Short mmCIF file of C-alpha atoms in Angstrom, two decimals:
data_model
loop_
_atom_site.label_atom_id
_atom_site.label_comp_id
_atom_site.label_asym_id
_atom_site.label_seq_id
_atom_site.Cartn_x
_atom_site.Cartn_y
_atom_site.Cartn_z
CA UNK G 1 74.62 -9.33 -3.47
CA UNK G 2 72.25 -10.32 -2.16
CA UNK G 3 72.11 -9.96 1.68
CA UNK G 4 75.04 -6.88 0.99
CA UNK G 5 74.79 -4.06 2.81
CA UNK G 6 75.76 -0.47 1.64
CA UNK G 7 79.26 -0.02 3.09
CA UNK G 8 79.95 -4.47 1.87
CA UNK G 9 78.29 -3.70 -2.09
CA UNK G 10 81.10 -0.29 -2.53
CA UNK G 11 83.85 -2.16 -0.33
CA UNK G 12 83.16 -5.83 -3.24
CA UNK G 13 82.51 -3.11 -6.20
CA UNK G 14 85.83 -1.32 -4.78
CA UNK G 15 87.94 -4.02 -4.87
CA UNK G 16 86.23 -6.09 -7.82
CA UNK G 17 86.48 -2.83 -10.27
CA UNK G 18 89.63 -1.14 -9.34
CA UNK G 19 92.02 -4.17 -7.66
CA UNK G 20 91.69 -1.50 -4.63
CA UNK G 21 90.61 -2.84 -0.96
CA UNK G 22 89.72 0.09 0.72
CA UNK G 23 90.19 1.01 4.17
CA UNK G 24 88.12 3.33 6.04
CA UNK G 25 84.66 3.95 4.33
CA UNK G 26 81.98 7.10 5.56
CA UNK G 27 78.11 7.53 3.77
CA UNK G 28 78.15 10.78 2.34
CA UNK G 29 75.38 11.14 1.61
CA UNK G 30 71.71 8.56 -0.22
CA UNK G 31 69.47 11.01 -3.00
CA UNK G 32 66.68 9.25 -4.71
CA UNK G 33 67.21 8.67 -8.63
CA UNK G 34 64.57 9.78 -11.22
CA UNK G 35 63.63 6.05 -10.73
CA UNK G 36 63.34 6.62 -6.87
CA UNK G 37 65.95 3.65 -6.41
CA UNK G 38 68.05 4.94 -3.38
CA UNK G 39 71.01 5.30 -3.95
CA UNK G 40 74.09 5.57 -1.51
CA UNK G 41 76.56 7.66 -1.54
CA UNK G 42 79.68 6.95 0.55
CA UNK G 43 83.71 8.78 0.61
CA UNK G 44 86.39 6.25 0.46
CA UNK G 45 90.14 7.78 0.79
CA UNK G 46 92.30 5.82 -1.57
CA UNK G 47 95.87 6.42 -1.52
CA UNK G 48 96.94 4.93 -4.97
CA UNK G 49 96.55 6.82 -8.53
CA UNK G 50 94.55 7.01 -11.23
CA UNK G 51 96.72 5.14 -13.31
CA UNK G 52 98.22 2.24 -10.54
CA UNK G 53 95.01 1.06 -9.96
CA UNK G 54 93.47 -1.73 -12.47
CA UNK G 55 91.00 -0.95 -14.10
CA UNK G 56 88.25 -3.94 -14.11
CA UNK G 57 84.95 -3.20 -15.75
CA UNK G 58 84.40 1.01 -17.17
CA UNK G 59 86.48 2.31 -19.80
CA UNK G 60 88.02 4.99 -17.33
CA UNK G 61 89.66 5.86 -13.46
CA UNK G 62 91.22 9.71 -12.87
CA UNK G 63 90.57 11.43 -10.62
CA UNK G 64 89.37 15.36 -11.07
CA UNK G 65 88.60 18.37 -8.66
CA UNK G 66 85.54 20.69 -9.45
CA UNK G 67 87.14 22.48 -12.09
CA UNK G 68 88.10 19.29 -13.76
CA UNK G 69 84.52 16.85 -14.19
CA UNK G 70 84.29 15.44 -17.23
CA UNK G 71 82.13 16.76 -19.93
CA UNK G 72 79.82 13.02 -20.03
CA UNK G 73 78.27 12.53 -16.58
CA UNK G 74 75.07 11.71 -14.54
CA UNK G 75 73.23 14.58 -13.97
CA UNK G 76 72.95 12.68 -10.20
CA UNK G 77 76.35 12.94 -10.43
CA UNK G 78 77.60 16.29 -11.29
CA UNK G 79 75.25 17.23 -8.42
CA UNK G 80 76.36 15.47 -6.06
CA UNK G 81 80.69 16.23 -6.59
CA UNK G 82 80.01 19.71 -6.65
CA UNK G 83 77.80 19.72 -3.10
CA UNK G 84 80.67 17.61 -1.87
CA UNK G 85 83.79 20.07 -3.63
CA UNK G 86 81.50 22.83 -1.88
CA UNK G 87 81.88 21.90 1.59
CA UNK G 88 85.21 20.06 1.45
CA UNK G 89 87.74 22.16 -0.18
CA UNK G 90 91.09 20.39 -0.70
CA UNK G 91 88.39 17.00 -1.61
CA UNK G 92 90.99 15.64 -4.82
CA UNK G 93 93.18 14.11 -2.05
CA UNK G 94 90.48 13.59 -0.30
#
């Protein structure tokens, strides 16, 4: 939404799309996509099981580890997630 900070945006989106009010959020990094749009990447612990979240948009929500990445995922997302997993052992639970 206009005037929101990236942190405000991720908080709002998590609540709108998953029905989840997040506590702590941490900026993990920023990248430029192929269209030169700045993408902010956040890390936020979620203390609920995927099946307990209320999916407001999309087809599915789930948690996965580095050996379980979905086949239908963007190259940018794959790169970011693999980097995250390599830097954080046990990241599935974070």
